[in-house]
PDB file of C-alpha atoms in Angstrom:
ATOM      1  CA  MET A  22     -13.008 -15.170  -2.807  1.00  0.00           C
ATOM      2  CA  ARG A  23      -9.911 -15.708  -0.188  1.00  0.00           C
ATOM      3  CA  HIS A  24      -5.263 -14.833  -1.673  1.00  0.00           C
ATOM      4  CA  ALA A  25      -2.618 -16.404  -1.268  1.00  0.00           C
ATOM      5  CA  ALA A  26      -1.377 -12.227  -0.243  1.00  0.00           C
ATOM      6  CA  PRO A  27      -2.753 -10.353   2.716  1.00  0.00           C
ATOM      7  CA  THR A  28      -5.590  -8.166   1.213  1.00  0.00           C
ATOM      8  CA  ALA A  29      -6.895  -5.351   3.198  1.00  0.00           C
ATOM      9  CA  LEU A  30      -9.902  -2.627   2.266  1.00  0.00           C
ATOM     10  CA  ILE A  31      -9.416   1.772   3.748  1.00  0.00           C
ATOM     11  CA  ALA A  32     -13.093   2.967   4.218  1.00  0.00           C
ATOM     12  CA  GLU A  33     -11.847   6.762   4.378  1.00  0.00           C
ATOM     13  CA  ASP A  34     -13.474   9.660   3.615  1.00  0.00           C
ATOM     14  CA  GLU A  35     -11.117  11.877   2.475  1.00  0.00           C
ATOM     15  CA  PRO A  36      -9.432  10.908  -0.105  1.00  0.00           C
ATOM     16  CA  LEU A  37      -6.692  12.050  -0.059  1.00  0.00           C
ATOM     17  CA  LEU A  38      -5.801  10.428   3.821  1.00  0.00           C
ATOM     18  CA  ALA A  39      -7.084   6.997   2.525  1.00  0.00           C
ATOM     19  CA  GLY A  40      -4.603   7.572  -0.857  1.00  0.00           C
ATOM     20  CA  ALA A  41      -1.024   8.425   1.938  1.00  0.00           C
ATOM     21  CA  LEU A  42      -2.845   5.720   3.884  1.00  0.00           C
ATOM     22  CA  LYS A  43      -2.705   3.122   0.452  1.00  0.00           C
ATOM     23  CA  ALA A  44       0.508   4.513   0.136  1.00  0.00           C
ATOM     24  CA  GLU A  45       2.478   4.024   3.340  1.00  0.00           C
ATOM     25  CA  LEU A  46       1.454   0.692   3.947  1.00  0.00           C
ATOM     26  CA  ALA A  47       3.090  -0.327   0.076  1.00  0.00           C
ATOM     27  CA  LEU A  48       6.192   0.352   2.139  1.00  0.00           C
ATOM     28  CA  ALA A  49       5.985  -1.034   5.573  1.00  0.00           C
ATOM     29  CA  TRP A  50       3.894  -4.170   4.081  1.00  0.00           C
ATOM     30  CA  PRO A  51       4.766  -4.737   0.058  1.00  0.00           C
ATOM     31  CA  GLU A  52       2.848  -8.143   0.231  1.00  0.00           C
ATOM     32  CA  LEU A  53      -0.035  -6.480   1.431  1.00  0.00           C
ATOM     33  CA  GLN A  54      -3.097  -6.480  -2.520  1.00  0.00           C
ATOM     34  CA  VAL A  55      -5.385  -3.020  -0.959  1.00  0.00           C
ATOM     35  CA  LEU A  56      -8.287  -4.129  -3.222  1.00  0.00           C
ATOM     36  CA  ALA A  57     -10.252  -1.286  -2.828  1.00  0.00           C
ATOM     37  CA  LEU A  58     -10.508   2.178  -0.839  1.00  0.00           C
ATOM     38  CA  VAL A  59     -14.449   3.500  -0.240  1.00  0.00           C
ATOM     39  CA  GLY A  60     -15.417   6.617   1.735  1.00  0.00           C
ATOM     40  CA  ASP A  61     -17.737   5.564   3.658  1.00  0.00           C
ATOM     41  CA  GLY A  62     -19.789   3.404   6.397  1.00  0.00           C
ATOM     42  CA  ALA A  63     -21.942   1.269   4.558  1.00  0.00           C
ATOM     43  CA  SER A  64     -20.319   0.905   1.372  1.00  0.00           C
ATOM     44  CA  ALA A  65     -17.805  -0.261   3.794  1.00  0.00           C
ATOM     45  CA  VAL A  66     -19.524  -2.685   4.950  1.00  0.00           C
ATOM     46  CA  THR A  67     -20.580  -4.472   1.694  1.00  0.00           C
ATOM     47  CA  LYS A  68     -17.381  -4.470   0.213  1.00  0.00           C
ATOM     48  CA  ALA A  69     -16.091  -6.562   3.150  1.00  0.00           C
ATOM     49  CA  LEU A  70     -18.371  -8.992   2.608  1.00  0.00           C
ATOM     50  CA  GLN A  71     -17.994  -8.836  -1.305  1.00  0.00           C
ATOM     51  CA  LEU A  72     -14.126  -8.682  -1.036  1.00  0.00           C
ATOM     52  CA  LEU A  73     -13.444 -10.183   2.171  1.00  0.00           C
ATOM     53  CA  PRO A  74     -10.187  -8.821   3.423  1.00  0.00           C
ATOM     54  CA  ASP A  75      -8.327 -10.131   5.705  1.00  0.00           C
ATOM     55  CA  VAL A  76      -7.232  -6.443   7.470  1.00  0.00           C
ATOM     56  CA  LEU A  77      -9.884  -3.609   7.359  1.00  0.00           C
ATOM     57  CA  PHE A  78      -9.142   0.226   8.079  1.00  0.00           C
ATOM     58  CA  PHE A  79     -12.047   2.028   9.776  1.00  0.00           C
ATOM     59  CA  ASP A  80     -12.227   5.160   9.950  1.00  0.00           C
ATOM     60  CA  ILE A  81     -13.741   6.702  13.073  1.00  0.00           C
ATOM     61  CA  ARG A  82     -15.151   9.653  11.887  1.00  0.00           C
ATOM     62  CA  MET A  83     -17.843   8.639   7.833  1.00  0.00           C
ATOM     63  CA  PRO A  84     -20.669   9.402   6.647  1.00  0.00           C
ATOM     64  CA  GLY A  85     -23.669   7.309   7.893  1.00  0.00           C
ATOM     65  CA  LEU A  86     -22.521   4.637   9.476  1.00  0.00           C
ATOM     66  CA  SER A  87     -19.158   5.851  11.679  1.00  0.00           C
ATOM     67  CA  GLY A  88     -16.099   3.219  11.950  1.00  0.00           C
ATOM     68  CA  LEU A  89     -17.392   1.580  15.057  1.00  0.00           C
ATOM     69  CA  GLU A  90     -20.848   1.617  14.057  1.00  0.00           C
ATOM     70  CA  ALA A  91     -19.635  -0.537  10.518  1.00  0.00           C
ATOM     71  CA  ALA A  92     -16.940  -2.785  11.574  1.00  0.00           C
ATOM     72  CA  ALA A  93     -20.559  -3.448  15.146  1.00  0.00           C
ATOM     73  CA  GLU A  94     -22.590  -4.237  11.536  1.00  0.00           C
ATOM     74  CA  LEU A  95     -20.383  -5.786   9.455  1.00  0.00           C
ATOM     75  CA  ALA A  96     -19.966  -8.381  12.390  1.00  0.00           C
ATOM     76  CA  ASP A  97     -23.568  -9.113  12.372  1.00  0.00           C
ATOM     77  CA  ARG A  98     -23.388 -10.101   9.235  1.00  0.00           C
ATOM     78  CA  TRP A  99     -20.479 -11.742   8.506  1.00  0.00           C
ATOM     79  CA  ASP A 100     -22.441 -15.388   8.207  1.00  0.00           C
ATOM     80  CA  SER A 101     -19.835 -18.687   7.407  1.00  0.00           C
ATOM     81  CA  ARG A 102     -21.656 -19.650   4.826  1.00  0.00           C
ATOM     82  CA  THR A 103     -22.624 -16.748   2.901  1.00  0.00           C
ATOM     83  CA  THR A 104     -18.750 -16.164   3.589  1.00  0.00           C
ATOM     84  CA  ARG A 105     -17.006 -19.081   2.477  1.00  0.00           C
ATOM     85  CA  GLY A 106     -15.904 -19.309   5.890  1.00  0.00           C
ATOM     86  CA  ALA A 107     -13.754 -17.150   5.602  1.00  0.00           C
ATOM     87  CA  PRO A 108     -12.404 -15.490   9.303  1.00  0.00           C
ATOM     88  CA  PHE A 109     -13.481 -12.386  10.448  1.00  0.00           C
ATOM     89  CA  PRO A 110     -11.371  -9.538   9.014  1.00  0.00           C
ATOM     90  CA  ALA A 111      -8.240  -7.624  11.331  1.00  0.00           C
ATOM     91  CA  LEU A 112      -9.122  -4.429  12.575  1.00  0.00           C
ATOM     92  CA  VAL A 113      -7.405  -1.047  12.732  1.00  0.00           C
ATOM     93  CA  PHE A 114      -8.847   2.540  12.887  1.00  0.00           C
ATOM     94  CA  VAL A 115      -7.526   5.210  11.713  1.00  0.00           C
ATOM     95  CA  THR A 116      -8.961   8.660  14.359  1.00  0.00           C
ATOM     96  CA  ALA A 117      -7.359  12.296  14.660  1.00  0.00           C
ATOM     97  CA  TYR A 118      -5.767  12.596  18.354  1.00  0.00           C
ATOM     98  CA  ASP A 119      -8.537  12.722  20.481  1.00  0.00           C
ATOM     99  CA  GLN A 120      -7.609  11.374  24.378  1.00  0.00           C
ATOM    100  CA  TYR A 121     -10.756  10.217  24.858  1.00  0.00           C
ATOM    101  CA  ALA A 122     -11.079   7.547  21.473  1.00  0.00           C
ATOM    102  CA  MET A 123      -7.345   6.934  22.290  1.00  0.00           C
ATOM    103  CA  ALA A 124      -7.465   5.993  25.775  1.00  0.00           C
ATOM    104  CA  ALA A 125     -10.432   3.423  25.312  1.00  0.00           C
ATOM    105  CA  PHE A 126      -8.444   2.101  21.884  1.00  0.00           C
ATOM    106  CA  GLU A 127      -5.619   0.362  24.295  1.00  0.00           C
ATOM    107  CA  ALA A 128      -8.361   0.283  27.495  1.00  0.00           C
ATOM    108  CA  GLN A 129      -9.819  -2.824  24.910  1.00  0.00           C
ATOM    109  CA  ALA A 130      -6.600  -4.213  23.580  1.00  0.00           C
ATOM    110  CA  MET A 131      -7.740  -2.820  20.102  1.00  0.00           C
ATOM    111  CA  ASP A 132      -5.381  -1.713  17.346  1.00  0.00           C
ATOM    112  CA  TYR A 133      -5.715   2.351  16.174  1.00  0.00           C
ATOM    113  CA  LEU A 134      -3.488   4.393  13.835  1.00  0.00           C
ATOM    114  CA  LEU A 135      -3.957   8.288  14.703  1.00  0.00           C
ATOM    115  CA  LYS A 136      -3.721  10.748  11.374  1.00  0.00           C
ATOM    116  CA  PRO A 137      -1.714  12.218   9.877  1.00  0.00           C
ATOM    117  CA  VAL A 138      -0.097   8.210   9.426  1.00  0.00           C
ATOM    118  CA  GLN A 139       3.408   8.192  11.048  1.00  0.00           C
ATOM    119  CA  SER A 140       5.480   5.564   9.563  1.00  0.00           C
ATOM    120  CA  GLU A 141       7.036   3.706  12.535  1.00  0.00           C
ATOM    121  CA  ARG A 142       4.138   3.507  13.575  1.00  0.00           C
ATOM    122  CA  LEU A 143       2.711   1.749  11.305  1.00  0.00           C
ATOM    123  CA  LYS A 144       4.466  -0.574  11.434  1.00  0.00           C
ATOM    124  CA  LYS A 145       4.149  -1.756  14.648  1.00  0.00           C
ATOM    125  CA  THR A 146       0.838  -2.066  13.173  1.00  0.00           C
ATOM    126  CA  VAL A 147       1.460  -3.768  10.683  1.00  0.00           C
ATOM    127  CA  ALA A 148       4.201  -6.626  12.601  1.00  0.00           C
ATOM    128  CA  LYS A 149       0.442  -6.598  15.023  1.00  0.00           C
ATOM    129  CA  LEU A 150      -1.599  -7.807  12.110  1.00  0.00           C
ATOM    130  CA  GLN A 151       1.799 -10.626  10.288  1.00  0.00           C
ATOM    131  CA  ALA A 152       0.570 -11.660  13.753  1.00  0.00           C
ATOM    132  CA  THR A 153      -3.151 -12.849  14.231  1.00  0.00           C
ATOM    133  CA  LEU A 154      -2.928 -13.171  10.197  1.00  0.00           C
ATOM    134  CA  SER A 155      -0.668 -15.849  10.882  1.00  0.00           C
ATOM    135  CA  SER A 156      -2.796 -17.100  13.940  1.00  0.00           C
ATOM    136  CA  ARG A 157      -5.831 -18.453  11.775  1.00  0.00           C
ATOM    137  CA  SER A 158      -6.107 -21.693  13.476  1.00  0.00           C
ATOM    138  CA  GLN A 159      -7.878 -19.410  16.406  1.00  0.00           C
ATOM    139  CA  ALA A 160     -10.342 -17.698  14.018  1.00  0.00           C
ATOM    140  CA  MET A 161     -13.039 -18.079  16.240  1.00  0.00           C
ATOM    141  CA  VAL A 162     -11.417 -17.361  19.805  1.00  0.00           C
ATOM    142  CA  ASN A 163     -10.412 -13.720  17.583  1.00  0.00           C
ATOM    143  CA  PHE A 164     -13.836 -13.310  16.262  1.00  0.00           C
ATOM    144  CA  GLU A 165     -15.692 -13.495  19.972  1.00  0.00           C
ATOM    145  CA  THR A 166     -12.704 -11.584  21.356  1.00  0.00           C
ATOM    146  CA  THR A 167     -13.276  -8.887  19.145  1.00  0.00           C
ATOM    147  CA  LEU A 168     -17.475  -9.140  19.574  1.00  0.00           C
ATOM    148  CA  GLY A 169     -16.485  -7.416  22.691  1.00  0.00           C
ATOM    149  CA  GLN A 170     -13.735  -5.292  22.219  1.00  0.00           C
ATOM    150  CA  LEU A 171     -16.632  -3.950  19.752  1.00  0.00           C
ATOM    151  CA  ARG A 172     -19.505  -4.366  22.468  1.00  0.00           C
ATOM    152  CA  ALA A 173     -16.794  -1.963  25.119  1.00  0.00           C
ATOM    153  CA  LEU A 174     -15.866   0.424  22.806  1.00  0.00           C
ATOM    154  CA  LEU A 175     -20.159   0.873  21.782  1.00  0.00           C
ATOM    155  CA  GLY A 176     -20.003   1.588  25.462  1.00  0.00           C
ATOM    156  CA  GLU A 177     -17.865   3.781  26.437  1.00  0.00           C
ATOM    157  CA  ASN A 178     -19.389   6.204  23.543  1.00  0.00           C
ATOM    158  CA  ALA A 179     -22.338   6.356  25.639  1.00  0.00           C
ATOM    159  CA  ARG A 180     -21.261   8.362  28.108  1.00  0.00           C
ATOM    160  CA  PRO A 181     -23.440   7.753  31.921  1.00  0.00           C
ATOM    161  CA  ALA A 182     -25.595  10.383  31.886  1.00  0.00           C
ATOM    162  CA  ALA A 183     -26.111  11.869  35.775  1.00  0.00           C
ATOM    163  CA  ALA A 184     -29.378   9.376  36.581  1.00  0.00           C
ATOM    164  CA  PRO A 185     -31.487   7.765  34.074  1.00  0.00           C
ATOM    165  CA  LEU A 186     -34.817   9.676  31.918  1.00  0.00           C
ATOM    166  CA  LYS A 187     -37.894   8.960  34.108  1.00  0.00           C
ATOM    167  CA  MET A 188     -40.004  11.122  31.280  1.00  0.00           C
ATOM    168  CA  ILE A 189     -40.024  11.960  27.601  1.00  0.00           C
ATOM    169  CA  GLN A 190     -41.157  14.788  25.876  1.00  0.00           C
ATOM    170  CA  ALA A 191     -43.350  13.211  22.539  1.00  0.00           C
ATOM    171  CA  SER A 192     -44.866  15.208  20.443  1.00  0.00           C
ATOM    172  CA  VAL A 193     -48.925  14.530  19.929  1.00  0.00           C
ATOM    173  CA  GLY A 194     -50.050  17.232  16.914  1.00  0.00           C
ATOM    174  CA  THR A 195     -50.049  20.427  18.554  1.00  0.00           C
ATOM    175  CA  SER A 196     -49.416  19.313  22.164  1.00  0.00           C
ATOM    176  CA  ILE A 197     -46.752  17.250  24.063  1.00  0.00           C
ATOM    177  CA  ARG A 198     -47.078  14.125  25.164  1.00  0.00           C
ATOM    178  CA  MET A 199     -45.294  13.637  28.843  1.00  0.00           C
ATOM    179  CA  LEU A 200     -44.502   9.933  28.703  1.00  0.00           C
ATOM    180  CA  PRO A 201     -42.549   7.600  31.696  1.00  0.00           C
ATOM    181  CA  VAL A 202     -39.915   6.320  30.566  1.00  0.00           C
ATOM    182  CA  SER A 203     -41.685   2.768  32.003  1.00  0.00           C
ATOM    183  CA  GLU A 204     -43.977   2.384  29.700  1.00  0.00           C
ATOM    184  CA  VAL A 205     -41.385   2.485  26.632  1.00  0.00           C
ATOM    185  CA  VAL A 206     -41.681  -0.980  25.243  1.00  0.00           C
ATOM    186  CA  TYR A 207     -39.092   0.236  22.825  1.00  0.00           C
ATOM    187  CA  PHE A 208     -37.129   2.440  21.242  1.00  0.00           C
ATOM    188  CA  GLU A 209     -36.306   2.029  17.482  1.00  0.00           C
ATOM    189  CA  ALA A 210     -33.618   4.118  15.742  1.00  0.00           C
ATOM    190  CA  ALA A 211     -35.611   6.822  12.397  1.00  0.00           C
ATOM    191  CA  ASP A 212     -32.596   8.761  11.060  1.00  0.00           C
ATOM    192  CA  LYS A 213     -32.985  11.564  13.118  1.00  0.00           C
ATOM    193  CA  TYR A 214     -35.442  11.103  15.418  1.00  0.00           C
ATOM    194  CA  VAL A 215     -35.615   8.283  17.184  1.00  0.00           C
ATOM    195  CA  ARG A 216     -39.168   5.723  16.741  1.00  0.00           C
ATOM    196  CA  VAL A 217     -40.703   5.269  20.899  1.00  0.00           C
ATOM    197  CA  LEU A 218     -43.346   2.550  21.231  1.00  0.00           C
ATOM    198  CA  SER A 219     -45.214   1.642  24.321  1.00  0.00           C
ATOM    199  CA  SER A 220     -47.862  -1.292  24.192  1.00  0.00           C
ATOM    200  CA  GLU A 221     -50.361   1.058  22.353  1.00  0.00           C
ATOM    201  CA  HIS A 222     -49.781   4.407  20.877  1.00  0.00           C
ATOM    202  CA  GLU A 223     -46.563   5.268  18.932  1.00  0.00           C
ATOM    203  CA  TYR A 224     -44.813   8.734  18.894  1.00  0.00           C
ATOM    204  CA  LEU A 225     -41.354  10.579  17.146  1.00  0.00           C
ATOM    205  CA  ILE A 226     -38.642  12.095  19.331  1.00  0.00           C
ATOM    206  CA  ARG A 227     -36.320  14.778  17.676  1.00  0.00           C
ATOM    207  CA  THR A 228     -33.209  13.003  19.008  1.00  0.00           C
ATOM    208  CA  ALA A 229     -30.946  10.466  17.987  1.00  0.00           C
ATOM    209  CA  LEU A 230     -30.345   6.982  19.974  1.00  0.00           C
ATOM    210  CA  ARG A 231     -26.836   7.867  19.793  1.00  0.00           C
ATOM    211  CA  GLU A 232     -27.432  10.200  22.626  1.00  0.00           C
ATOM    212  CA  LEU A 233     -30.549   9.365  24.712  1.00  0.00           C
ATOM    213  CA  LEU A 234     -28.811   6.002  25.537  1.00  0.00           C
ATOM    214  CA  PRO A 235     -26.161   7.383  27.959  1.00  0.00           C
ATOM    215  CA  GLN A 236     -30.061   8.985  29.774  1.00  0.00           C
ATOM    216  CA  LEU A 237     -30.927   5.368  30.016  1.00  0.00           C
ATOM    217  CA  ASP A 238     -31.271   3.215  33.227  1.00  0.00           C
ATOM    218  CA  ALA A 239     -28.688   0.546  31.812  1.00  0.00           C
ATOM    219  CA  GLY A 240     -29.511  -1.996  34.023  1.00  0.00           C
ATOM    220  CA  VAL A 241     -33.738  -2.243  32.282  1.00  0.00           C
ATOM    221  CA  PHE A 242     -33.431  -0.457  28.370  1.00  0.00           C
ATOM    222  CA  TRP A 243     -30.811  -3.346  27.117  1.00  0.00           C
ATOM    223  CA  GLN A 244     -29.409  -2.377  23.774  1.00  0.00           C
ATOM    224  CA  VAL A 245     -30.196  -5.778  21.691  1.00  0.00           C
ATOM    225  CA  HIS A 246     -29.828  -3.742  18.156  1.00  0.00           C
ATOM    226  CA  ARG A 247     -27.333  -1.382  16.962  1.00  0.00           C
ATOM    227  CA  GLY A 248     -30.809   0.700  15.934  1.00  0.00           C
ATOM    228  CA  THR A 249     -33.006  -0.819  18.669  1.00  0.00           C
ATOM    229  CA  VAL A 250     -33.329  -0.822  22.976  1.00  0.00           C
ATOM    230  CA  VAL A 251     -36.207  -3.035  24.596  1.00  0.00           C
ATOM    231  CA  ASN A 252     -36.709  -2.458  28.082  1.00  0.00           C
ATOM    232  CA  SER A 253     -36.124  -5.664  29.113  1.00  0.00           C
ATOM    233  CA  ASP A 254     -39.082  -5.896  31.751  1.00  0.00           C
ATOM    234  CA  CYS A 255     -41.172  -6.306  28.602  1.00  0.00           C
ATOM    235  CA  ILE A 256     -39.365  -8.925  26.812  1.00  0.00           C
ATOM    236  CA  ASP A 257     -41.638 -12.286  26.666  1.00  0.00           C
ATOM    237  CA  SER A 258     -39.534 -14.668  25.144  1.00  0.00           C
ATOM    238  CA  VAL A 259     -36.370 -15.154  23.235  1.00  0.00           C
ATOM    239  CA  ALA A 260     -36.345 -17.834  20.287  1.00  0.00           C
ATOM    240  CA  ARG A 261     -33.759 -19.161  18.012  1.00  0.00           C
ATOM    241  CA  ASP A 262     -34.150 -19.889  14.330  1.00  0.00           C
ATOM    242  CA  GLU A 263     -32.318 -22.037  11.970  1.00  0.00           C
ATOM    243  CA  ALA A 264     -29.677 -20.541  11.868  1.00  0.00           C
ATOM    244  CA  GLY A 265     -29.110 -19.729  14.955  1.00  0.00           C
ATOM    245  CA  LYS A 266     -29.736 -16.036  14.645  1.00  0.00           C
ATOM    246  CA  LEU A 267     -32.360 -14.420  18.241  1.00  0.00           C
ATOM    247  CA  SER A 268     -35.325 -12.270  18.613  1.00  0.00           C
ATOM    248  CA  LEU A 269     -37.513 -11.241  20.870  1.00  0.00           C
ATOM    249  CA  SER A 270     -41.318 -11.264  20.765  1.00  0.00           C
ATOM    250  CA  LEU A 271     -42.418  -8.199  23.829  1.00  0.00           C
ATOM    251  CA  ARG A 272     -45.708  -8.069  26.337  1.00  0.00           C
ATOM    252  CA  GLY A 273     -47.437  -5.026  24.427  1.00  0.00           C
ATOM    253  CA  ARG A 274     -46.162  -5.775  20.909  1.00  0.00           C
ATOM    254  CA  PRO A 275     -46.801  -7.546  17.947  1.00  0.00           C
ATOM    255  CA  GLU A 276     -44.300  -6.861  16.739  1.00  0.00           C
ATOM    256  CA  LYS A 277     -40.598  -9.224  16.515  1.00  0.00           C
ATOM    257  CA  LEU A 278     -37.539  -7.995  17.108  1.00  0.00           C
ATOM    258  CA  PRO A 279     -33.898  -9.538  15.660  1.00  0.00           C
ATOM    259  CA  VAL A 280     -30.420  -9.438  18.341  1.00  0.00           C
ATOM    260  CA  SER A 281     -27.195  -8.903  16.953  1.00  0.00           C
ATOM    261  CA  ARG A 282     -24.772 -10.614  16.607  1.00  0.00           C
ATOM    262  CA  LEU A 283     -23.017  -8.346  19.502  1.00  0.00           C
ATOM    263  CA  TYR A 284     -25.635  -8.666  22.010  1.00  0.00           C
ATOM    264  CA  ALA A 285     -26.488 -12.070  21.678  1.00  0.00           C
ATOM    265  CA  HIS A 286     -24.747 -12.507  24.979  1.00  0.00           C
ATOM    266  CA  LEU A 287     -27.143 -10.730  26.703  1.00  0.00           C
ATOM    267  CA  PHE A 288     -29.180 -14.424  26.594  1.00  0.00           C
ATOM    268  CA  LYS A 289     -26.197 -17.089  27.198  1.00  0.00           C
ATOM    269  CA  ALA A 290     -28.597 -19.671  28.744  1.00  0.00           C
ATOM    270  CA  MET A 291     -30.554 -19.282  24.436  1.00  0.00           C
TER     271      MET A 291
END
C-alpha cells in the first residue's frame, strides 16, 4: 500500500528514544507519517514488508538482528512481486557515538544519526531524504547502490585477523577434533553456535559467525547469505530459478544453499 504523504518506520529497542525521534520528526518533517514503532530487527523486517514505508530509521544495536543485518535481510526479501513495485526504502541508521561506525557510514555515504538526535542534524537528514524520494525514477539504481553500501558496511564490521585461521577446534563428545579449515565445505550460523560441515561430518563450535568470519581467508571463504559462509573451492555449480534467485550445489554435500541478493554479485556471470 503506497501513500500520498511520505511514510516512515522507526526500529528502536528503547521506547523513550523511539518516541523522542518520532517527536523530532514531527517538527522537522510535518508531512511525514510514522506508520509504526518496533523494538527489534526481525519485527522491523516484517513490518517493513507489510507497510512498505518510504523511509526506515534503524537503530544499529537491537535484540536479535542488528540494524545493518535487518536492512540486509529486508533487501534480500524485497521482491517487486510481493511489494507491488514499491521502491526499496531510504535508510537512516541511528547509533550511539562510535567513531569507527561513523567513519564507516561516511565512507559509504550512508546516512546516520547520533543519539540523542539533534534537531539541526535531523533537518539535514530530512533534506537528503526528501531529495532521495523525489528521484523515484532512479529507484533501481538507488537499490543497487544501497546493496553495495550494506555489503561494505557489513564487511567493515568484520575487522580482518592478523592471519587466516588454519584449524578449527570442534568438540566431539568428550574429545576435541582438530579440523583443517581447508576441509570445511561451509559454515552456517545456528543461534550462538556455528555448524561446521565437511564432506562427511557436521560439528558445532561455540563461536558466533560474526566472530569467526574475520578469521577466515576472504579469498577462499565467501559469505553467500547472512548466516552462511561457503568454501569457494567446493562450489560445483550455481543455478538461477524463475524468480531470479541463485542457489549453490556443493562438492561433497547434498544440500543446495540459497544465495542472498546482497551477495549475488559474486556470481556476475550468471
